[in-house]
Amino acid sequence: MKINQFGYVPTQHQQIIDELRDIRFLDLENIKIKSPLHLFRSLLLKSFSVHQGETTRRAKIASMMATEAVDADTYTNGSGTLSKSAFYNIGLQLLGFMVDLDFSLTNPLKMMTEVGLPIAEVTDPLTRDDVIDAWYRLLNTRTKFGQLLIDELAGEGYYHQFLADETFKRPLIFNGKAQVVFDTDHLVREVVYVESPLDTDHDGRRDLLKVKLIRPAETDRGLTVPVVYTANPYGEGTNDKWSESWSHDNNRPLKRKQPNNFTYRDVQDTYDHSKVPVPRTIKGHTKQTEETFTMTWTYSLNDYFLARGFAVVYSAGIGTKDSDGFRTTGTRDETISAISVIEWLHGDRVAFTNRVDQIAIPAWWATGNVGMTGRSYLGTLSIASELTGVGGLKTAVVEAGISNYYDYYRENGLMVSPDGDDADVLAEFTFSRQQSATDYAKIKEPWLAHLKQIKRDQDHDSGSYNRFWDARNLLKENHAKADILLVHGLNDGNVKPAQVWNLRKALKSKSLTQKLILHQGQHEYLNNFRSFDFTDIVNLWLTNKLLNVANQANQVLPNVIVQDNAHAETWHGYQDWGGQEASIQIYQLGDDQMINPGGRTSFSDHLDKSQFETYTKDINKWRDDLYSRDGSPMDGHCIRILTPPLVNDLVVDGRPSLTLTVKSSQAVGMISVALMDYGKANRLTADPQVLASQQILTGYHWRKDDLKEFLPKKKSNDVKRVVQGHINMQNRENAYKVDDLEPNTEYQLNLVLQPTFWRFLKGHQIGIVIYATDMAYTVRGNQKIEYGVDLASSTLKLPRLK
């Protein structure tokens, strides 16, 4: 077990005293206590103050040991000194660690050092001031179950005893983070309908957008609060069965494309926003809504902030149930739909109490400061909103978001979409208006026509970049001004790491602060992990950006935090990702030092029928055979090149690239490349494991969450694919210019792989696997194509951390 903590704000002694007074651990009585031991006892008693009787609280303290021979109640009731060992023996038990199982009472500091728990810089024995500082640090230390101790105490009801006291601060800030001082038993749930400047279903009226909001009851008594907003296209339901009928079959051949001389101007899209109906006439004003709701889906990170005095807003957007419009999969219209809600929250747009009466209602309870959250499509809409520079958006916490839809469904002129997915499938999947029979009857025909137009325009067969995809390149318009916190999985095969890489590159031109967290998982949330204080980081971040608290968030948090792939539960801070700290390591693939099992320089893309059918049904078996360096049925269908065993660790920091000289036996061709890590290791799982079910408390009498972690696999294995890349040989220059391809003619391909941050361990070998059809991503035509590679003129470039 290791615990990494990045969200702690170093705090001076007087500020510590002030904050402990604010949260009522220090008061007019115990601040006068001179004895360090007795002051410590007073703090312990307060930590169990949810129990009414002192006898019960003393029993709680007595259940812990201060030394091998003396319990904590007896020890702190004595007249001696307070040793550092006794303080942390008791402290570790408060944090949930078990005597003799997790640590030894004879040397608690040893375990703390090994696990990574912070140890206060205090004397031994502790002075009175040392007790105050060490207690403050302990409250801001993560427990065995992944929460700060103060958050665990809050979840058990510590703050609840003060909620009737009007002098108790709301919001309450402790170590730069908002605290659980809002009563989640009395949250207000309301629905409004925001009028957007859109008419995506072309009915001559502006599209109304259903918005669900949850706010603290304290707002009814005059408090205004910031908003955590999630644009969630799945939030009103999904069309699982209907969308299946639009799925595409990947078992089809790669088609030859007609060569062209396109420049970007030939594929450039221009957004036309000129034909928008006039706004509805406002027929009255009110502050009273008419509709409420019961949540069927929540994001536990948002729930966490509801207990801390933030409102939470959800909107599914255009083309979803109880809203107007059509789904368009990533266009400017979806962006405008998302930011329309922000504009209403900021006071710049109208919302109505229902869809008919046109009675306007303002967000009178909101401060106008908005932060967006969400993963995947939800995070994508956060990126899109960020890039508009919309007023009121102060920050976005983006997890695994798309910045360019072409790079999601396509790559270098190829389809790289698993399971037959494409823009039309996603549009139908999220078009939850279809679930309302009366509403759908009115717009069925225009919707189907719209969907068929998407299918035509996306050009599923060619894989080339065109106007359709240019309209879905969110990075085209970059007016970003809000600070941003980005999160992405380095093993995310859904929204690939290039999405966040390209976004970061674009945002570097803007005067804003961006932070990045890279984990070793796939398409995962991070807010419930034992080894990493993600929730605390987000709390620090949003408290700074939305509550305007000067908590040093920009300075405290590293620019880039990366989970180490080679060492479990280990995270490191860096200045950048793939920046000037990286140098280039070049490998000539045909060099005598490189290892080429079988000496192959060519391969066939054609499999016999039974083998092809086996692999299409079992992608994992295909991967195992493709990547194996010990011989497999895929030996004749790829080239594997390995470096000699590494004499030192090598960390790849950025985007690997290859220059390959390749020929195809046909007038079509594609090349896929995988960068491999060969060497026995118990590698981390890409999917998190549940350590403790429903162990995390997000508030008092409020939501719970599972504690999770990326853990090493129980069995070692020899191989791990690090990153990959694909290219259509007819798109050698870019994704929209189609070049000719003559059979058996060598062409130079420049292929940039997905970015990564990967530690190759000493003794491991770096591998390159060159092949054609990718069973998991590309079309699978099983064509009779032979490929040849001139390894002597082919190179691999790795950006290496210095």
mmCIF file of C-alpha atoms in Angstrom, residues 31 101 232 250 294 464 679 718 781:
data_model
loop_
_atom_site.group_PDB
_atom_site.id
_atom_site.type_symbol
_atom_site.label_atom_id
_atom_site.label_comp_id
_atom_site.label_asym_id
_atom_site.label_seq_id
_atom_site.Cartn_x
_atom_site.Cartn_y
_atom_site.Cartn_z
ATOM 1 C CA ILE A 31 -6.777 26.776 23.672
ATOM 2 C CA LEU A 101 -1.449 -5.895 10.783
ATOM 3 C CA ASN A 232 -24.564 14.589 -19.966
ATOM 4 C CA ASN A 250 -16.014 -3.985 -39.831
ATOM 5 C CA THR A 294 -35.596 12.049 -8.837
ATOM 6 C CA SER A 464 -10.658 10.417 -44.939
ATOM 7 C CA GLY A 679 9.963 -8.469 -19.970
ATOM 8 C CA ASP A 718 5.997 -11.176 -20.704
ATOM 9 C CA GLY A 781 -11.171 -7.592 -45.129
#
